[in-house]
Amino acid sequence: MTEAAELPPAPEVAREVFGDRFADAVRYAELLAEAGVQRGLIGPREVPRLWERHILNCAVLSEVVPEGVTVCDVGSGAGLPGIPLALVREDLKITLLEPLLRRTNFLTEVVELLGLDHVTVVRGRAEEVMGKVPPVHVVTARAVAPLDRLATWGIPLLRPYGEMLALKGDTAEEELKSAATALSKLGAVTTSILQVGEGVVDPLSTVVRVEVGESPGGVRFAAKRAKAARTGRARRRR
C-alpha cells in the first residue's frame, strides 16, 4: 500500500490571500488531503501541490468577481473553486452545485465545519435545476468540461447580463475559438481571457469570461425559464 503524500505547510502568501480566514483555509486543505483523498475527490498525487495548483489557484478568481453578487459553482466537486472563493469573499452568496452524493456530502461537511453561512450546497445537474435555483449573477467552473459543453450547462443559470467565469489552462484560447458559435447561440455578447493571481500563483490562473445579454441561454431557454418562473410563483401561492 502506497504511503499517503504529506500536505506541505501553507505558503506565506496564503495568509495574505485568506486573511482572517487563513486557519479555515488550512483546515480545508487538510480535509482535501485526508477525507478528499480517501473518498476519491482528490488524487493522492495532488496533495503536495494542493496549495499552489488548487486552493490558491482558485482563490485568485476573486479578483474578477464583482462585489455582493450571487454565484453558482457548477460541478463543484471537492469545492474548487467555490470553497476558496467563499473563504476570500464573504460578501458573495454562493451555491455549490454538484450531482454526486459523495461529493455533496463532503461539501456539506466542509461548509458546516468552516461556518460558511453564505454558502449553500445543492445536489443536482445544472440542466435539471433551472427554476429550482434562482438565476445568479455569476457562474463559476473549473475542470468540468470543454467550454462549449460547459456553456450549455452554466449560461442558462445566469441572470440577464450575468457572466460565466471558467478557470482554464493552456487550452483556453483554443477552446474559446472552438466554442464561438455555441456561445453566440447561448446569448453570449462578449468573451475574453483574463490572467489573475499576480504575486500569488505562478503560472497565473487563466480565466475565460463569457458575458451574456438579456437572454442567457438564448431563445431555446427563454420559454423554459418563463415556465419555471410561473411554476415557482404558483407554488408560492399555495
PDB file of C-alpha atoms in Angstrom:
ATOM      1  CA  MET A   1       0.000   0.000   0.000  1.00  0.00           C
ATOM      2  CA  THR A   2       1.417   3.382  -1.029  1.00  0.00           C
ATOM      3  CA  GLU A   3       2.055   5.790   1.813  1.00  0.00           C
ATOM      4  CA  ALA A   4      -0.143   8.860   1.673  1.00  0.00           C
ATOM      5  CA  ALA A   5       1.568  12.011   0.421  1.00  0.00           C
ATOM      6  CA  GLU A   6       2.132  14.686   3.041  1.00  0.00           C
ATOM      7  CA  LEU A   7       0.410  18.051   2.835  1.00  0.00           C
ATOM      8  CA  PRO A   8       3.071  20.788   2.804  1.00  0.00           C
ATOM      9  CA  PRO A   9       2.733  23.829   5.085  1.00  0.00           C
ATOM     10  CA  ALA A  10       0.672  26.694   3.735  1.00  0.00           C
ATOM     11  CA  PRO A  11       2.807  29.205   1.794  1.00  0.00           C
ATOM     12  CA  GLU A  12       3.168  32.594   3.441  1.00  0.00           C
ATOM     13  CA  VAL A  13       1.212  34.272   0.644  1.00  0.00           C
ATOM     14  CA  ALA A  14      -1.864  32.260   1.716  1.00  0.00           C
ATOM     15  CA  ARG A  15      -2.012  34.337   4.910  1.00  0.00           C
ATOM     16  CA  GLU A  16      -2.364  37.474   2.813  1.00  0.00           C
ATOM     17  CA  VAL A  17      -4.927  35.957   0.465  1.00  0.00           C
ATOM     18  CA  PHE A  18      -7.223  34.480   3.136  1.00  0.00           C
ATOM     19  CA  GLY A  19      -6.672  36.997   5.958  1.00  0.00           C
ATOM     20  CA  ASP A  20      -8.910  36.225   8.937  1.00  0.00           C
ATOM     21  CA  ARG A  21      -9.984  33.017   7.222  1.00  0.00           C
ATOM     22  CA  PHE A  22      -6.438  31.636   6.946  1.00  0.00           C
ATOM     23  CA  ALA A  23      -6.992  28.989   9.652  1.00  0.00           C
ATOM     24  CA  ASP A  24     -10.134  27.845   7.823  1.00  0.00           C
ATOM     25  CA  ALA A  25      -8.203  27.629   4.554  1.00  0.00           C
ATOM     26  CA  VAL A  26      -5.628  25.424   6.299  1.00  0.00           C
ATOM     27  CA  ARG A  27      -8.396  23.199   7.662  1.00  0.00           C
ATOM     28  CA  TYR A  28      -9.907  22.923   4.187  1.00  0.00           C
ATOM     29  CA  ALA A  29      -6.530  21.881   2.779  1.00  0.00           C
ATOM     30  CA  GLU A  30      -6.268  19.229   5.498  1.00  0.00           C
ATOM     31  CA  LEU A  31      -9.756  17.938   4.684  1.00  0.00           C
ATOM     32  CA  LEU A  32      -8.882  17.681   0.989  1.00  0.00           C
ATOM     33  CA  ALA A  33      -5.650  15.850   1.806  1.00  0.00           C
ATOM     34  CA  GLU A  34      -7.391  13.425   4.172  1.00  0.00           C
ATOM     35  CA  ALA A  35     -11.111  12.844   3.522  1.00  0.00           C
ATOM     36  CA  GLY A  36     -10.849  14.216  -0.013  1.00  0.00           C
ATOM     37  CA  VAL A  37      -8.286  11.603  -0.985  1.00  0.00           C
ATOM     38  CA  GLN A  38     -10.000   8.796   0.937  1.00  0.00           C
ATOM     39  CA  ARG A  39     -13.294   9.472  -0.847  1.00  0.00           C
ATOM     40  CA  GLY A  40     -11.705   9.773  -4.264  1.00  0.00           C
ATOM     41  CA  LEU A  41     -12.350  13.505  -4.665  1.00  0.00           C
ATOM     42  CA  ILE A  42      -8.672  14.429  -4.957  1.00  0.00           C
ATOM     43  CA  GLY A  43      -5.914  12.212  -6.327  1.00  0.00           C
ATOM     44  CA  PRO A  44      -3.160  11.415  -3.806  1.00  0.00           C
ATOM     45  CA  ARG A  45      -0.534  12.832  -6.178  1.00  0.00           C
ATOM     46  CA  GLU A  46      -2.242  16.231  -5.932  1.00  0.00           C
ATOM     47  CA  VAL A  47      -1.678  16.535  -2.167  1.00  0.00           C
ATOM     48  CA  PRO A  48       1.865  18.018  -2.365  1.00  0.00           C
ATOM     49  CA  ARG A  49       0.604  20.744  -4.692  1.00  0.00           C
ATOM     50  CA  LEU A  50      -2.804  21.381  -3.146  1.00  0.00           C
ATOM     51  CA  TRP A  51      -1.964  24.945  -2.182  1.00  0.00           C
ATOM     52  CA  GLU A  52      -0.448  26.285  -5.397  1.00  0.00           C
ATOM     53  CA  ARG A  53      -2.275  24.217  -8.009  1.00  0.00           C
ATOM     54  CA  HIS A  54      -5.711  24.044  -6.411  1.00  0.00           C
ATOM     55  CA  ILE A  55      -6.554  26.252  -3.431  1.00  0.00           C
ATOM     56  CA  LEU A  56      -4.672  29.445  -4.293  1.00  0.00           C
ATOM     57  CA  ASN A  57      -5.247  28.897  -7.992  1.00  0.00           C
ATOM     58  CA  CYS A  58      -8.983  29.079  -7.251  1.00  0.00           C
ATOM     59  CA  ALA A  59      -8.891  31.783  -4.580  1.00  0.00           C
ATOM     60  CA  VAL A  60      -7.462  34.346  -7.013  1.00  0.00           C
ATOM     61  CA  LEU A  61     -10.636  34.044  -9.089  1.00  0.00           C
ATOM     62  CA  SER A  62     -11.990  36.527  -6.534  1.00  0.00           C
ATOM     63  CA  GLU A  63     -10.083  39.273  -8.371  1.00  0.00           C
ATOM     64  CA  VAL A  64     -12.657  39.262 -11.181  1.00  0.00           C
ATOM     65  CA  VAL A  65     -15.885  38.516  -9.306  1.00  0.00           C
ATOM     66  CA  PRO A  66     -17.970  41.673  -8.670  1.00  0.00           C
ATOM     67  CA  GLU A  67     -18.914  42.676  -5.120  1.00  0.00           C
ATOM     68  CA  GLY A  68     -22.059  41.395  -3.427  1.00  0.00           C
ATOM     69  CA  VAL A  69     -23.287  39.146  -6.216  1.00  0.00           C
ATOM     70  CA  THR A  70     -24.814  35.669  -6.311  1.00  0.00           C
ATOM     71  CA  VAL A  71     -22.606  32.856  -7.603  1.00  0.00           C
ATOM     72  CA  CYS A  72     -23.272  29.278  -8.716  1.00  0.00           C
ATOM     73  CA  ASP A  73     -20.248  26.980  -8.824  1.00  0.00           C
ATOM     74  CA  VAL A  74     -21.204  24.348 -11.413  1.00  0.00           C
ATOM     75  CA  GLY A  75     -19.811  20.845 -10.935  1.00  0.00           C
ATOM     76  CA  SER A  76     -18.236  21.933  -7.674  1.00  0.00           C
ATOM     77  CA  GLY A  77     -16.668  18.539  -6.959  1.00  0.00           C
ATOM     78  CA  ALA A  78     -14.452  18.895  -3.907  1.00  0.00           C
ATOM     79  CA  GLY A  79     -15.358  22.595  -3.695  1.00  0.00           C
ATOM     80  CA  LEU A  80     -12.994  24.072  -6.258  1.00  0.00           C
ATOM     81  CA  PRO A  81     -13.261  26.961  -6.919  1.00  0.00           C
ATOM     82  CA  GLY A  82     -16.339  27.558  -4.719  1.00  0.00           C
ATOM     83  CA  ILE A  83     -14.862  26.970  -1.257  1.00  0.00           C
ATOM     84  CA  PRO A  84     -11.662  29.039  -1.688  1.00  0.00           C
ATOM     85  CA  LEU A  85     -13.768  31.806  -3.249  1.00  0.00           C
ATOM     86  CA  ALA A  86     -16.151  31.696  -0.279  1.00  0.00           C
ATOM     87  CA  LEU A  87     -13.270  31.916   2.189  1.00  0.00           C
ATOM     88  CA  VAL A  88     -11.912  35.022   0.479  1.00  0.00           C
ATOM     89  CA  ARG A  89     -15.247  36.727  -0.270  1.00  0.00           C
ATOM     90  CA  GLU A  90     -17.872  36.698   2.464  1.00  0.00           C
ATOM     91  CA  ASP A  91     -19.831  39.342   0.525  1.00  0.00           C
ATOM     92  CA  LEU A  92     -20.913  36.701  -2.007  1.00  0.00           C
ATOM     93  CA  LYS A  93     -23.884  34.326  -1.855  1.00  0.00           C
ATOM     94  CA  ILE A  94     -22.542  31.076  -3.281  1.00  0.00           C
ATOM     95  CA  THR A  95     -24.308  27.893  -4.375  1.00  0.00           C
ATOM     96  CA  LEU A  96     -22.166  24.780  -4.794  1.00  0.00           C
ATOM     97  CA  LEU A  97     -23.926  22.687  -7.446  1.00  0.00           C
ATOM     98  CA  GLU A  98     -22.837  19.065  -7.688  1.00  0.00           C
ATOM     99  CA  PRO A  99     -24.729  15.941  -8.877  1.00  0.00           C
ATOM    100  CA  LEU A 100     -22.829  13.211  -6.994  1.00  0.00           C
ATOM    101  CA  LEU A 101     -23.945  12.332  -3.471  1.00  0.00           C
ATOM    102  CA  ARG A 102     -20.496  11.534  -2.048  1.00  0.00           C
ATOM    103  CA  ARG A 103     -19.286  14.937  -3.197  1.00  0.00           C
ATOM    104  CA  THR A 104     -22.289  16.865  -1.876  1.00  0.00           C
ATOM    105  CA  ASN A 105     -21.878  15.073   1.453  1.00  0.00           C
ATOM    106  CA  PHE A 106     -18.258  16.235   1.600  1.00  0.00           C
ATOM    107  CA  LEU A 107     -19.194  19.778   0.594  1.00  0.00           C
ATOM    108  CA  THR A 108     -21.925  19.960   3.239  1.00  0.00           C
ATOM    109  CA  GLU A 109     -19.492  18.801   5.913  1.00  0.00           C
ATOM    110  CA  VAL A 110     -16.917  21.400   4.853  1.00  0.00           C
ATOM    111  CA  VAL A 111     -19.470  24.223   4.765  1.00  0.00           C
ATOM    112  CA  GLU A 112     -20.743  23.344   8.255  1.00  0.00           C
ATOM    113  CA  LEU A 113     -17.284  22.792   9.735  1.00  0.00           C
ATOM    114  CA  LEU A 114     -15.930  26.086   8.432  1.00  0.00           C
ATOM    115  CA  GLY A 115     -19.090  28.046   9.261  1.00  0.00           C
ATOM    116  CA  LEU A 116     -19.651  29.269   5.718  1.00  0.00           C
ATOM    117  CA  ASP A 117     -23.114  30.708   6.285  1.00  0.00           C
ATOM    118  CA  HIS A 118     -23.107  32.387   2.873  1.00  0.00           C
ATOM    119  CA  VAL A 119     -22.723  29.059   1.055  1.00  0.00           C
ATOM    120  CA  THR A 120     -25.461  26.578   0.070  1.00  0.00           C
ATOM    121  CA  VAL A 121     -24.898  23.067  -1.271  1.00  0.00           C
ATOM    122  CA  VAL A 122     -27.343  21.788  -3.889  1.00  0.00           C
ATOM    123  CA  ARG A 123     -27.285  18.290  -5.335  1.00  0.00           C
ATOM    124  CA  GLY A 124     -28.225  18.175  -8.996  1.00  0.00           C
ATOM    125  CA  ARG A 125     -27.130  18.685 -12.575  1.00  0.00           C
ATOM    126  CA  ALA A 126     -27.106  22.180 -13.996  1.00  0.00           C
ATOM    127  CA  GLU A 127     -29.625  21.262 -16.686  1.00  0.00           C
ATOM    128  CA  GLU A 128     -32.042  19.956 -14.036  1.00  0.00           C
ATOM    129  CA  VAL A 129     -32.107  22.854 -11.572  1.00  0.00           C
ATOM    130  CA  MET A 130     -33.481  25.699 -13.683  1.00  0.00           C
ATOM    131  CA  GLY A 131     -36.431  27.093 -11.758  1.00  0.00           C
ATOM    132  CA  LYS A 132     -35.277  25.404  -8.552  1.00  0.00           C
ATOM    133  CA  VAL A 133     -32.162  27.537  -8.130  1.00  0.00           C
ATOM    134  CA  PRO A 134     -32.690  31.296  -8.639  1.00  0.00           C
ATOM    135  CA  PRO A 135     -30.738  32.766 -11.585  1.00  0.00           C
ATOM    136  CA  VAL A 136     -27.350  34.119 -10.485  1.00  0.00           C
ATOM    137  CA  HIS A 137     -25.058  36.970 -11.459  1.00  0.00           C
ATOM    138  CA  VAL A 138     -22.004  34.739 -11.904  1.00  0.00           C
ATOM    139  CA  VAL A 139     -21.435  31.083 -12.788  1.00  0.00           C
ATOM    140  CA  THR A 140     -18.016  29.623 -11.971  1.00  0.00           C
ATOM    141  CA  ALA A 141     -16.447  26.325 -13.002  1.00  0.00           C
ATOM    142  CA  ARG A 142     -13.115  24.529 -13.041  1.00  0.00           C
ATOM    143  CA  ALA A 143     -12.122  21.319 -14.821  1.00  0.00           C
ATOM    144  CA  VAL A 144     -15.753  20.404 -15.529  1.00  0.00           C
ATOM    145  CA  ALA A 145     -15.953  20.102 -19.320  1.00  0.00           C
ATOM    146  CA  PRO A 146     -14.809  21.731 -22.586  1.00  0.00           C
ATOM    147  CA  LEU A 147     -16.070  25.291 -22.860  1.00  0.00           C
ATOM    148  CA  ASP A 148     -18.799  24.652 -25.429  1.00  0.00           C
ATOM    149  CA  ARG A 149     -20.385  21.922 -23.295  1.00  0.00           C
ATOM    150  CA  LEU A 150     -19.835  23.817 -20.047  1.00  0.00           C
ATOM    151  CA  ALA A 151     -21.604  26.835 -21.526  1.00  0.00           C
ATOM    152  CA  THR A 152     -24.752  24.818 -22.297  1.00  0.00           C
ATOM    153  CA  TRP A 153     -24.955  23.919 -18.593  1.00  0.00           C
ATOM    154  CA  GLY A 154     -23.812  27.147 -16.985  1.00  0.00           C
ATOM    155  CA  ILE A 155     -25.098  30.027 -19.089  1.00  0.00           C
ATOM    156  CA  PRO A 156     -28.835  29.193 -18.686  1.00  0.00           C
ATOM    157  CA  LEU A 157     -28.373  29.564 -14.900  1.00  0.00           C
ATOM    158  CA  LEU A 158     -27.399  33.216 -15.284  1.00  0.00           C
ATOM    159  CA  ARG A 159     -29.467  36.330 -14.785  1.00  0.00           C
ATOM    160  CA  PRO A 160     -29.670  38.720 -17.738  1.00  0.00           C
ATOM    161  CA  TYR A 161     -26.318  40.454 -18.238  1.00  0.00           C
ATOM    162  CA  GLY A 162     -24.556  37.946 -15.991  1.00  0.00           C
ATOM    163  CA  GLU A 163     -21.240  36.245 -16.689  1.00  0.00           C
ATOM    164  CA  MET A 164     -19.619  32.832 -16.626  1.00  0.00           C
ATOM    165  CA  LEU A 165     -16.047  32.610 -15.280  1.00  0.00           C
ATOM    166  CA  ALA A 166     -14.307  29.363 -16.192  1.00  0.00           C
ATOM    167  CA  LEU A 167     -10.847  28.529 -14.874  1.00  0.00           C
ATOM    168  CA  LYS A 168      -8.952  27.015 -17.779  1.00  0.00           C
ATOM    169  CA  GLY A 169      -5.379  26.046 -18.629  1.00  0.00           C
ATOM    170  CA  ASP A 170      -3.264  26.336 -21.749  1.00  0.00           C
ATOM    171  CA  THR A 171      -6.205  25.394 -23.974  1.00  0.00           C
ATOM    172  CA  ALA A 172      -8.252  28.487 -23.067  1.00  0.00           C
ATOM    173  CA  GLU A 173      -7.753  30.378 -26.326  1.00  0.00           C
ATOM    174  CA  GLU A 174      -8.313  27.288 -28.466  1.00  0.00           C
ATOM    175  CA  GLU A 175     -11.480  26.349 -26.542  1.00  0.00           C
ATOM    176  CA  LEU A 176     -12.840  29.864 -26.842  1.00  0.00           C
ATOM    177  CA  LYS A 177     -12.385  29.845 -30.614  1.00  0.00           C
ATOM    178  CA  SER A 178     -13.971  26.401 -30.954  1.00  0.00           C
ATOM    179  CA  ALA A 179     -16.937  27.419 -28.797  1.00  0.00           C
ATOM    180  CA  ALA A 180     -17.631  30.751 -30.542  1.00  0.00           C
ATOM    181  CA  THR A 181     -20.717  29.582 -32.445  1.00  0.00           C
ATOM    182  CA  ALA A 182     -22.190  27.731 -29.464  1.00  0.00           C
ATOM    183  CA  LEU A 183     -21.617  30.727 -27.191  1.00  0.00           C
ATOM    184  CA  SER A 184     -23.340  33.071 -29.625  1.00  0.00           C
ATOM    185  CA  LYS A 185     -26.403  30.807 -29.765  1.00  0.00           C
ATOM    186  CA  LEU A 186     -26.471  30.755 -25.959  1.00  0.00           C
ATOM    187  CA  GLY A 187     -26.730  34.539 -25.754  1.00  0.00           C
ATOM    188  CA  ALA A 188     -23.091  35.460 -25.169  1.00  0.00           C
ATOM    189  CA  VAL A 189     -22.257  39.016 -26.215  1.00  0.00           C
ATOM    190  CA  THR A 190     -18.645  39.389 -25.060  1.00  0.00           C
ATOM    191  CA  THR A 191     -15.819  36.944 -24.359  1.00  0.00           C
ATOM    192  CA  SER A 192     -12.322  37.478 -23.009  1.00  0.00           C
ATOM    193  CA  ILE A 193      -9.354  35.652 -21.473  1.00  0.00           C
ATOM    194  CA  LEU A 194      -8.012  37.021 -18.190  1.00  0.00           C
ATOM    195  CA  GLN A 195      -4.861  36.291 -16.200  1.00  0.00           C
ATOM    196  CA  VAL A 196      -5.234  36.576 -12.412  1.00  0.00           C
ATOM    197  CA  GLY A 197      -3.127  35.881  -9.344  1.00  0.00           C
ATOM    198  CA  GLU A 198      -0.146  38.176  -9.904  1.00  0.00           C
ATOM    199  CA  GLY A 199       2.213  37.723  -6.945  1.00  0.00           C
ATOM    200  CA  VAL A 200       0.194  34.757  -5.644  1.00  0.00           C
ATOM    201  CA  VAL A 201       0.455  31.909  -8.158  1.00  0.00           C
ATOM    202  CA  ASP A 202       2.967  31.065 -10.857  1.00  0.00           C
ATOM    203  CA  PRO A 203       1.909  30.467 -13.550  1.00  0.00           C
ATOM    204  CA  LEU A 204      -1.010  32.860 -13.336  1.00  0.00           C
ATOM    205  CA  SER A 205      -4.535  31.441 -13.305  1.00  0.00           C
ATOM    206  CA  THR A 206      -6.307  31.689 -16.658  1.00  0.00           C
ATOM    207  CA  VAL A 207      -9.976  32.641 -16.648  1.00  0.00           C
ATOM    208  CA  VAL A 208     -12.324  32.593 -19.620  1.00  0.00           C
ATOM    209  CA  ARG A 209     -15.024  35.216 -19.124  1.00  0.00           C
ATOM    210  CA  VAL A 210     -18.287  34.926 -21.060  1.00  0.00           C
ATOM    211  CA  GLU A 211     -20.734  37.804 -20.630  1.00  0.00           C
ATOM    212  CA  VAL A 212     -24.344  37.388 -21.712  1.00  0.00           C
ATOM    213  CA  GLY A 213     -27.068  39.774 -22.798  1.00  0.00           C
ATOM    214  CA  GLU A 214     -30.711  39.903 -21.843  1.00  0.00           C
ATOM    215  CA  SER A 215     -31.400  36.247 -22.799  1.00  0.00           C
ATOM    216  CA  PRO A 216     -28.972  33.866 -21.049  1.00  0.00           C
ATOM    217  CA  GLY A 217     -29.132  30.530 -22.836  1.00  0.00           C
ATOM    218  CA  GLY A 218     -30.560  32.149 -25.933  1.00  0.00           C
ATOM    219  CA  VAL A 219     -34.019  31.715 -27.427  1.00  0.00           C
ATOM    220  CA  ARG A 220     -34.019  27.999 -26.662  1.00  0.00           C
ATOM    221  CA  PHE A 221     -34.125  28.604 -22.917  1.00  0.00           C
ATOM    222  CA  ALA A 222     -36.391  31.676 -22.822  1.00  0.00           C
ATOM    223  CA  ALA A 223     -39.639  29.669 -22.775  1.00  0.00           C
ATOM    224  CA  LYS A 224     -38.219  27.158 -20.304  1.00  0.00           C
ATOM    225  CA  ARG A 225     -37.146  29.945 -17.954  1.00  0.00           C
ATOM    226  CA  ALA A 226     -40.540  31.654 -18.182  1.00  0.00           C
ATOM    227  CA  LYS A 227     -42.324  28.372 -17.470  1.00  0.00           C
ATOM    228  CA  ALA A 228     -40.089  27.726 -14.446  1.00  0.00           C
ATOM    229  CA  ALA A 229     -40.828  31.221 -13.118  1.00  0.00           C
ATOM    230  CA  ARG A 230     -44.589  30.693 -13.488  1.00  0.00           C
ATOM    231  CA  THR A 231     -44.375  27.321 -11.734  1.00  0.00           C
ATOM    232  CA  GLY A 232     -42.405  28.888  -8.899  1.00  0.00           C
ATOM    233  CA  ARG A 233     -44.979  31.646  -8.445  1.00  0.00           C
ATOM    234  CA  ALA A 234     -47.815  29.113  -8.464  1.00  0.00           C
ATOM    235  CA  ARG A 235     -46.117  27.039  -5.763  1.00  0.00           C
ATOM    236  CA  ARG A 236     -45.592  30.105  -3.570  1.00  0.00           C
ATOM    237  CA  ARG A 237     -49.322  30.983  -3.786  1.00  0.00           C
ATOM    238  CA  ARG A 238     -50.400  27.569  -2.496  1.00  0.00           C
TER     239      ARG A 238
END
